[in-house]
PDB file of C-alpha atoms in Angstrom:
ATOM      1  CA  MET A   1    -237.681 -39.097  83.580  1.00 40.00           C
ATOM      2  CA  SER A   2    -237.752 -42.123  81.259  1.00 45.00           C
ATOM      3  CA  ASP A   3    -234.939 -43.716  79.801  1.00 53.00           C
ATOM      4  CA  THR A   4    -236.682 -44.837  76.999  1.00 66.00           C
ATOM      5  CA  PRO A   5    -235.033 -43.582  73.792  1.00 74.00           C
ATOM      6  CA  LYS A   6    -237.231 -41.646  71.321  1.00 88.00           C
ATOM      7  CA  LEU A   7    -238.130 -43.554  68.054  1.00 93.00           C
ATOM      8  CA  ILE A   8    -238.572 -42.137  64.639  1.00 94.00           C
ATOM      9  CA  GLY A   9    -240.070 -43.619  61.678  1.00 94.00           C
ATOM     10  CA  ILE A  10    -238.048 -43.982  58.455  1.00 95.00           C
ATOM     11  CA  ASP A  11    -239.488 -40.668  56.907  1.00 95.00           C
ATOM     12  CA  GLU A  12    -237.901 -38.894  59.717  1.00 96.00           C
ATOM     13  CA  VAL A  13    -234.644 -40.924  59.413  1.00 96.00           C
ATOM     14  CA  ALA A  14    -234.451 -39.615  55.851  1.00 95.00           C
ATOM     15  CA  GLU A  15    -234.874 -36.093  56.925  1.00 95.00           C
ATOM     16  CA  VAL A  16    -231.955 -36.467  59.395  1.00 94.00           C
ATOM     17  CA  PHE A  17    -229.835 -37.808  56.693  1.00 95.00           C
ATOM     18  CA  GLU A  18    -230.948 -35.809  54.006  1.00 93.00           C
ATOM     19  CA  LYS A  19    -231.426 -38.912  51.706  1.00 93.00           C
ATOM     20  CA  SER A  20    -234.455 -40.523  50.043  1.00 95.00           C
ATOM     21  CA  ILE A  21    -236.327 -43.033  51.819  1.00 94.00           C
ATOM     22  CA  GLU A  22    -235.037 -45.637  49.433  1.00 95.00           C
ATOM     23  CA  SER A  23    -231.760 -44.906  50.401  1.00 94.00           C
ATOM     24  CA  ILE A  24    -232.333 -45.254  54.161  1.00 95.00           C
ATOM     25  CA  ARG A  25    -234.058 -48.649  53.220  1.00 94.00           C
ATOM     26  CA  LYS A  26    -230.632 -49.792  51.677  1.00 94.00           C
ATOM     27  CA  TYR A  27    -228.810 -48.798  54.944  1.00 95.00           C
ATOM     28  CA  LYS A  28    -231.247 -50.601  56.872  1.00 93.00           C
ATOM     29  CA  ASN A  29    -230.888 -53.861  54.521  1.00 93.00           C
ATOM     30  CA  TYR A  30    -226.999 -53.756  55.104  1.00 93.00           C
ATOM     31  CA  GLY A  31    -227.433 -53.502  58.760  1.00 92.00           C
ATOM     32  CA  ILE A  32    -225.738 -49.728  59.021  1.00 93.00           C
ATOM     33  CA  LEU A  33    -229.114 -48.668  60.381  1.00 93.00           C
ATOM     34  CA  LYS A  34    -230.808 -50.959  63.097  1.00 90.00           C
ATOM     35  CA  VAL A  35    -234.748 -51.170  63.592  1.00 91.00           C
ATOM     36  CA  ALA A  36    -235.231 -50.549  67.553  1.00 89.00           C
ATOM     37  CA  ASP A  37    -238.785 -51.569  67.133  1.00 89.00           C
ATOM     38  CA  LYS A  38    -241.702 -52.020  64.936  1.00 88.00           C
ATOM     39  CA  VAL A  39    -245.433 -50.856  65.117  1.00 87.00           C
ATOM     40  CA  GLY A  40    -247.380 -53.009  62.706  1.00 86.00           C
ATOM     41  CA  ASN A  41    -245.555 -52.936  59.425  1.00 85.00           C
ATOM     42  CA  LYS A  42    -243.663 -49.686  60.379  1.00 91.00           C
ATOM     43  CA  ASP A  43    -239.827 -49.984  61.198  1.00 92.00           C
ATOM     44  CA  LEU A  44    -238.827 -47.347  64.000  1.00 94.00           C
ATOM     45  CA  PHE A  45    -235.337 -46.178  64.334  1.00 93.00           C
ATOM     46  CA  ALA A  46    -233.687 -44.540  67.846  1.00 90.00           C
ATOM     47  CA  LEU A  47    -233.211 -41.189  67.150  1.00 91.00           C
ATOM     48  CA  GLU A  48    -229.946 -40.970  68.968  1.00 86.00           C
ATOM     49  CA  ASP A  49    -228.403 -43.862  66.625  1.00 87.00           C
ATOM     50  CA  VAL A  50    -229.555 -42.001  63.537  1.00 92.00           C
ATOM     51  CA  ILE A  51    -227.778 -38.600  64.309  1.00 90.00           C
ATOM     52  CA  ALA A  52    -224.558 -40.455  65.801  1.00 85.00           C
ATOM     53  CA  LYS A  53    -224.327 -42.552  62.578  1.00 89.00           C
ATOM     54  CA  LYS A  54    -225.363 -39.653  59.927  1.00 89.00           C
ATOM     55  CA  GLN A  55    -222.036 -37.802  59.857  1.00 84.00           C
ATOM     56  CA  LEU A  56    -219.984 -41.036  60.364  1.00 86.00           C
ATOM     57  CA  VAL A  57    -221.525 -42.625  57.246  1.00 90.00           C
ATOM     58  CA  LYS A  58    -221.350 -39.384  55.106  1.00 86.00           C
ATOM     59  CA  ASP A  59    -217.382 -39.466  56.039  1.00 85.00           C
ATOM     60  CA  MET A  60    -217.013 -43.086  55.134  1.00 87.00           C
ATOM     61  CA  GLN A  61    -218.668 -42.410  51.831  1.00 86.00           C
ATOM     62  CA  VAL A  62    -217.442 -38.983  50.759  1.00 85.00           C
ATOM     63  CA  ARG A  63    -213.837 -39.334  52.181  1.00 80.00           C
ATOM     64  CA  GLN A  64    -212.771 -43.053  52.005  1.00 84.00           C
ATOM     65  CA  GLY A  65    -215.136 -43.971  49.011  1.00 88.00           C
ATOM     66  CA  LEU A  66    -216.456 -47.001  50.949  1.00 89.00           C
ATOM     67  CA  SER A  67    -219.240 -48.869  49.784  1.00 92.00           C
ATOM     68  CA  LEU A  68    -222.348 -49.649  51.862  1.00 92.00           C
ATOM     69  CA  SER A  69    -221.037 -53.211  52.841  1.00 92.00           C
ATOM     70  CA  GLN A  70    -217.737 -52.096  53.765  1.00 91.00           C
ATOM     71  CA  ILE A  71    -219.587 -49.198  55.780  1.00 90.00           C
ATOM     72  CA  ALA A  72    -221.560 -51.858  57.756  1.00 89.00           C
ATOM     73  CA  ASP A  73    -218.591 -53.829  58.461  1.00 87.00           C
ATOM     74  CA  GLN A  74    -216.553 -51.052  59.707  1.00 84.00           C
ATOM     75  CA  LEU A  75    -219.507 -49.932  61.883  1.00 84.00           C
ATOM     76  CA  GLU A  76    -219.806 -53.549  63.151  1.00 81.00           C
ATOM     77  CA  SER A  77    -216.161 -53.853  64.318  1.00 76.00           C
ATOM     78  CA  MET A  78    -216.288 -50.273  65.841  1.00 73.00           C
ATOM     79  CA  ALA A  79    -219.170 -51.539  67.945  1.00 72.00           C
ATOM     80  CA  ASP A  80    -217.697 -54.630  68.826  1.00 66.00           C
ATOM     81  CA  LYS A  81    -214.508 -52.708  70.322  1.00 60.00           C
ATOM     82  CA  LEU A  82    -216.594 -50.368  72.023  1.00 59.00           C
ATOM     83  CA  SER A  83    -218.680 -53.070  73.741  1.00 58.00           C
ATOM     84  CA  VAL A  84    -216.275 -55.362  75.188  1.00 58.00           C
ATOM     85  CA  GLY A  85    -214.831 -55.039  78.685  1.00 66.00           C
ATOM     86  CA  PRO A  86    -214.018 -51.577  80.327  1.00 83.00           C
ATOM     87  CA  ASP A  87    -213.682 -48.126  78.882  1.00 90.00           C
ATOM     88  CA  LYS A  88    -210.254 -48.237  77.314  1.00 94.00           C
ATOM     89  CA  ILE A  89    -208.065 -44.777  77.634  1.00 97.00           C
ATOM     90  CA  LEU A  90    -205.100 -44.256  75.263  1.00 98.00           C
ATOM     91  CA  ILE A  91    -202.510 -41.994  77.171  1.00 98.00           C
ATOM     92  CA  VAL A  92    -199.873 -40.386  74.639  1.00 97.00           C
ATOM     93  CA  GLU A  93    -197.258 -38.898  76.608  1.00 95.00           C
ATOM     94  CA  ASP A  94    -193.380 -39.022  75.768  1.00 93.00           C
ATOM     95  CA  GLU A  95    -192.217 -38.994  79.259  1.00 93.00           C
ATOM     96  CA  GLU A  96    -192.230 -42.348  80.682  1.00 94.00           C
ATOM     97  CA  ALA A  97    -192.818 -41.705  84.346  1.00 95.00           C
ATOM     98  CA  THR A  98    -195.657 -39.540  83.869  1.00 94.00           C
ATOM     99  CA  ARG A  99    -197.205 -41.783  81.327  1.00 95.00           C
ATOM    100  CA  GLU A 100    -196.662 -44.849  83.694  1.00 96.00           C
ATOM    101  CA  THR A 101    -198.234 -42.758  86.803  1.00 96.00           C
ATOM    102  CA  TRP A 102    -201.375 -41.769  84.740  1.00 96.00           C
ATOM    103  CA  ALA A 103    -201.711 -45.482  83.673  1.00 96.00           C
ATOM    104  CA  GLU A 104    -201.349 -46.921  87.254  1.00 96.00           C
ATOM    105  CA  PHE A 105    -203.907 -44.347  88.456  1.00 95.00           C
ATOM    106  CA  PHE A 106    -206.623 -45.153  85.516  1.00 96.00           C
ATOM    107  CA  GLU A 107    -205.916 -48.885  85.980  1.00 94.00           C
ATOM    108  CA  SER A 108    -206.881 -48.607  89.733  1.00 93.00           C
ATOM    109  CA  SER A 109    -209.897 -46.878  88.781  1.00 91.00           C
ATOM    110  CA  GLY A 110    -211.205 -49.888  86.807  1.00 92.00           C
ATOM    111  CA  TYR A 111    -210.118 -48.733  82.825  1.00 94.00           C
ATOM    112  CA  GLY A 112    -208.313 -50.483  80.469  1.00 94.00           C
ATOM    113  CA  VAL A 113    -205.197 -48.353  79.738  1.00 96.00           C
ATOM    114  CA  LEU A 114    -203.040 -48.098  76.361  1.00 97.00           C
ATOM    115  CA  GLN A 115    -199.698 -46.367  76.253  1.00 97.00           C
ATOM    116  CA  ALA A 116    -198.034 -44.557  73.428  1.00 96.00           C
ATOM    117  CA  GLY A 117    -194.739 -42.421  73.635  1.00 95.00           C
ATOM    118  CA  ASP A 118    -194.813 -40.834  70.336  1.00 95.00           C
ATOM    119  CA  GLY A 119    -197.465 -39.430  67.843  1.00 94.00           C
ATOM    120  CA  GLN A 120    -197.183 -42.404  65.135  1.00 94.00           C
ATOM    121  CA  THR A 121    -197.805 -45.265  68.008  1.00 95.00           C
ATOM    122  CA  ALA A 122    -200.820 -43.181  69.266  1.00 96.00           C
ATOM    123  CA  LEU A 123    -202.331 -43.227  65.685  1.00 94.00           C
ATOM    124  CA  ASP A 124    -201.591 -46.958  65.346  1.00 93.00           C
ATOM    125  CA  LEU A 125    -203.005 -47.816  68.802  1.00 94.00           C
ATOM    126  CA  ALA A 126    -206.063 -45.550  67.985  1.00 94.00           C
ATOM    127  CA  ARG A 127    -206.996 -47.433  64.831  1.00 90.00           C
ATOM    128  CA  THR A 128    -206.215 -50.684  65.902  1.00 89.00           C
ATOM    129  CA  GLU A 129    -207.708 -50.686  69.452  1.00 89.00           C
ATOM    130  CA  HIS A 130    -210.220 -48.029  69.006  1.00 90.00           C
ATOM    131  CA  PRO A 131    -210.078 -46.612  72.611  1.00 94.00           C
ATOM    132  CA  ASN A 132    -212.907 -44.648  74.235  1.00 94.00           C
ATOM    133  CA  ILE A 133    -210.744 -41.571  75.123  1.00 96.00           C
ATOM    134  CA  VAL A 134    -207.228 -40.196  74.229  1.00 97.00           C
ATOM    135  CA  LEU A 135    -205.286 -38.334  76.590  1.00 97.00           C
ATOM    136  CA  LEU A 136    -202.963 -36.477  74.284  1.00 95.00           C
ATOM    137  CA  ASP A 137    -199.675 -34.674  75.302  1.00 91.00           C
ATOM    138  CA  LEU A 138    -198.731 -31.803  72.428  1.00 87.00           C
ATOM    139  CA  ARG A 139    -195.104 -32.044  72.753  1.00 86.00           C
ATOM    140  CA  LEU A 140    -194.246 -35.628  71.101  1.00 91.00           C
ATOM    141  CA  PRO A 141    -191.803 -37.152  68.975  1.00 90.00           C
ATOM    142  CA  VAL A 142    -192.544 -37.845  65.412  1.00 88.00           C
ATOM    143  CA  LEU A 143    -195.843 -36.388  65.232  1.00 91.00           C
ATOM    144  CA  ASP A 144    -196.688 -33.763  67.696  1.00 90.00           C
ATOM    145  CA  GLY A 145    -200.177 -33.664  69.241  1.00 90.00           C
ATOM    146  CA  TYR A 146    -201.724 -31.306  66.984  1.00 90.00           C
ATOM    147  CA  GLN A 147    -200.739 -33.728  64.031  1.00 92.00           C
ATOM    148  CA  VAL A 148    -202.231 -36.570  66.036  1.00 94.00           C
ATOM    149  CA  CYS A 149    -205.549 -34.803  66.811  1.00 93.00           C
ATOM    150  CA  GLN A 150    -205.924 -33.562  63.242  1.00 92.00           C
ATOM    151  CA  ARG A 151    -205.457 -37.243  61.762  1.00 92.00           C
ATOM    152  CA  LEU A 152    -207.544 -38.910  64.280  1.00 93.00           C
ATOM    153  CA  LYS A 153    -210.309 -36.519  63.559  1.00 90.00           C
ATOM    154  CA  SER A 154    -210.137 -36.693  59.991  1.00 88.00           C
ATOM    155  CA  ASP A 155    -210.306 -40.409  59.529  1.00 87.00           C
ATOM    156  CA  PRO A 156    -213.980 -41.690  59.770  1.00 82.00           C
ATOM    157  CA  ALA A 157    -212.808 -45.022  61.786  1.00 83.00           C
ATOM    158  CA  THR A 158    -211.392 -42.557  64.717  1.00 90.00           C
ATOM    159  CA  SER A 159    -213.194 -39.491  64.290  1.00 88.00           C
ATOM    160  CA  GLN A 160    -215.626 -40.111  67.230  1.00 89.00           C
ATOM    161  CA  ILE A 161    -212.969 -40.698  69.713  1.00 93.00           C
ATOM    162  CA  PRO A 162    -213.018 -37.743  72.234  1.00 95.00           C
ATOM    163  CA  ILE A 163    -209.498 -36.186  72.964  1.00 95.00           C
ATOM    164  CA  ILE A 164    -208.329 -34.480  75.889  1.00 94.00           C
ATOM    165  CA  MET A 165    -205.136 -32.105  75.075  1.00 91.00           C
ATOM    166  CA  ILE A 166    -202.798 -31.963  78.064  1.00 88.00           C
ATOM    167  CA  THR A 167    -199.509 -29.899  77.718  1.00 78.00           C
ATOM    168  CA  ALA A 168    -197.588 -27.588  79.827  1.00 71.00           C
ATOM    169  CA  PHE A 169    -197.121 -25.167  76.517  1.00 61.00           C
ATOM    170  CA  LEU A 170    -200.787 -24.940  76.071  1.00 50.00           C
ATOM    171  CA  THR A 171    -201.053 -21.242  77.334  1.00 52.00           C
ATOM    172  CA  GLY A 172    -202.084 -18.771  74.732  1.00 55.00           C
ATOM    173  CA  SER A 173    -205.513 -18.351  73.167  1.00 53.00           C
ATOM    174  CA  ASN A 174    -204.221 -19.205  69.831  1.00 59.00           C
ATOM    175  CA  ASP A 175    -203.171 -22.610  71.322  1.00 59.00           C
ATOM    176  CA  THR A 176    -206.830 -23.192  72.105  1.00 57.00           C
ATOM    177  CA  VAL A 177    -208.135 -21.918  69.101  1.00 59.00           C
ATOM    178  CA  ARG A 178    -206.160 -24.343  67.221  1.00 64.00           C
ATOM    179  CA  GLY A 179    -206.772 -27.174  69.174  1.00 60.00           C
ATOM    180  CA  ILE A 180    -210.612 -26.770  68.854  1.00 66.00           C
ATOM    181  CA  GLU A 181    -210.007 -26.538  65.093  1.00 71.00           C
ATOM    182  CA  TYR A 182    -208.131 -29.840  64.918  1.00 75.00           C
ATOM    183  CA  GLY A 183    -211.391 -31.360  67.182  1.00 83.00           C
ATOM    184  CA  ALA A 184    -210.135 -31.432  70.693  1.00 88.00           C
ATOM    185  CA  ASP A 185    -212.849 -32.163  73.117  1.00 89.00           C
ATOM    186  CA  ASP A 186    -210.968 -30.386  76.472  1.00 88.00           C
ATOM    187  CA  TYR A 187    -207.793 -29.189  77.455  1.00 85.00           C
ATOM    188  CA  LEU A 188    -205.692 -29.354  80.757  1.00 85.00           C
ATOM    189  CA  ASN A 189    -202.222 -27.764  81.523  1.00 84.00           C
ATOM    190  CA  LYS A 190    -199.565 -29.719  83.418  1.00 84.00           C
ATOM    191  CA  PRO A 191    -198.938 -30.516  86.251  1.00 86.00           C
ATOM    192  CA  VAL A 192    -202.029 -32.591  86.137  1.00 89.00           C
ATOM    193  CA  ASP A 193    -204.443 -32.976  88.910  1.00 90.00           C
ATOM    194  CA  LEU A 194    -205.369 -36.652  88.414  1.00 92.00           C
ATOM    195  CA  ASP A 195    -208.569 -36.377  90.200  1.00 92.00           C
ATOM    196  CA  VAL A 196    -209.684 -33.397  87.854  1.00 90.00           C
ATOM    197  CA  LEU A 197    -208.490 -35.281  84.966  1.00 93.00           C
ATOM    198  CA  ALA A 198    -210.357 -38.225  85.951  1.00 93.00           C
ATOM    199  CA  ALA A 199    -213.628 -36.097  86.418  1.00 93.00           C
ATOM    200  CA  ARG A 200    -213.291 -34.713  82.750  1.00 92.00           C
ATOM    201  CA  VAL A 201    -212.840 -38.103  81.350  1.00 94.00           C
ATOM    202  CA  LYS A 202    -216.016 -39.306  82.980  1.00 92.00           C
ATOM    203  CA  MET A 203    -217.831 -36.181  82.160  1.00 91.00           C
ATOM    204  CA  ILE A 204    -216.822 -36.695  78.246  1.00 91.00           C
ATOM    205  CA  LEU A 205    -217.714 -40.333  78.181  1.00 89.00           C
ATOM    206  CA  ARG A 206    -221.151 -39.566  79.605  1.00 85.00           C
ATOM    207  CA  ARG A 207    -221.743 -36.883  77.119  1.00 82.00           C
ATOM    208  CA  VAL A 208    -220.596 -39.095  73.974  1.00 77.00           C
ATOM    209  CA  ARG A 209    -222.741 -41.798  75.012  1.00 67.00           C
TER     210      ARG A 209
END
């Protein structure tokens, strides 16, 4: 099976974005959408990139009121952080011993690791360091895991970061539904089997790429 990405013309991009062709040309001129190839005078764009950016651009325009140049700068910053070095995992866990054990495990597996012991620190690190995935305990000081998840998913700068919720208290269907509504990508109950957790992390990172 070929790994060559599917390419589409500007008219198809306009259909995906539900925008005019002139609007798509502006996105291209600002660098929000990148031309992947050309056939004669026809610009071609990677379908996967177009789909990935559709909601992100909409959120930045509608929720944050950013200009096209500001959106381009934001996307460039996000791309730089994602392209440098190994995948980064943000571990959000208030029990220091558990947090350190998980950090050591993932560092030995080749990941970059960030640590937060409370919800506010987790938000700050996610916004400044842009990890590739967040392992989020629900029972946290300052802000609980639900609040952290909700704020990360409602912020265009962090909304694409996948989140695995991990807690001894996620036992009922209402908890699961609430987490889904806030945008969590997966769930695990404590005690956590680190090999299982690592497999979930790999699966989700493959899925979002």
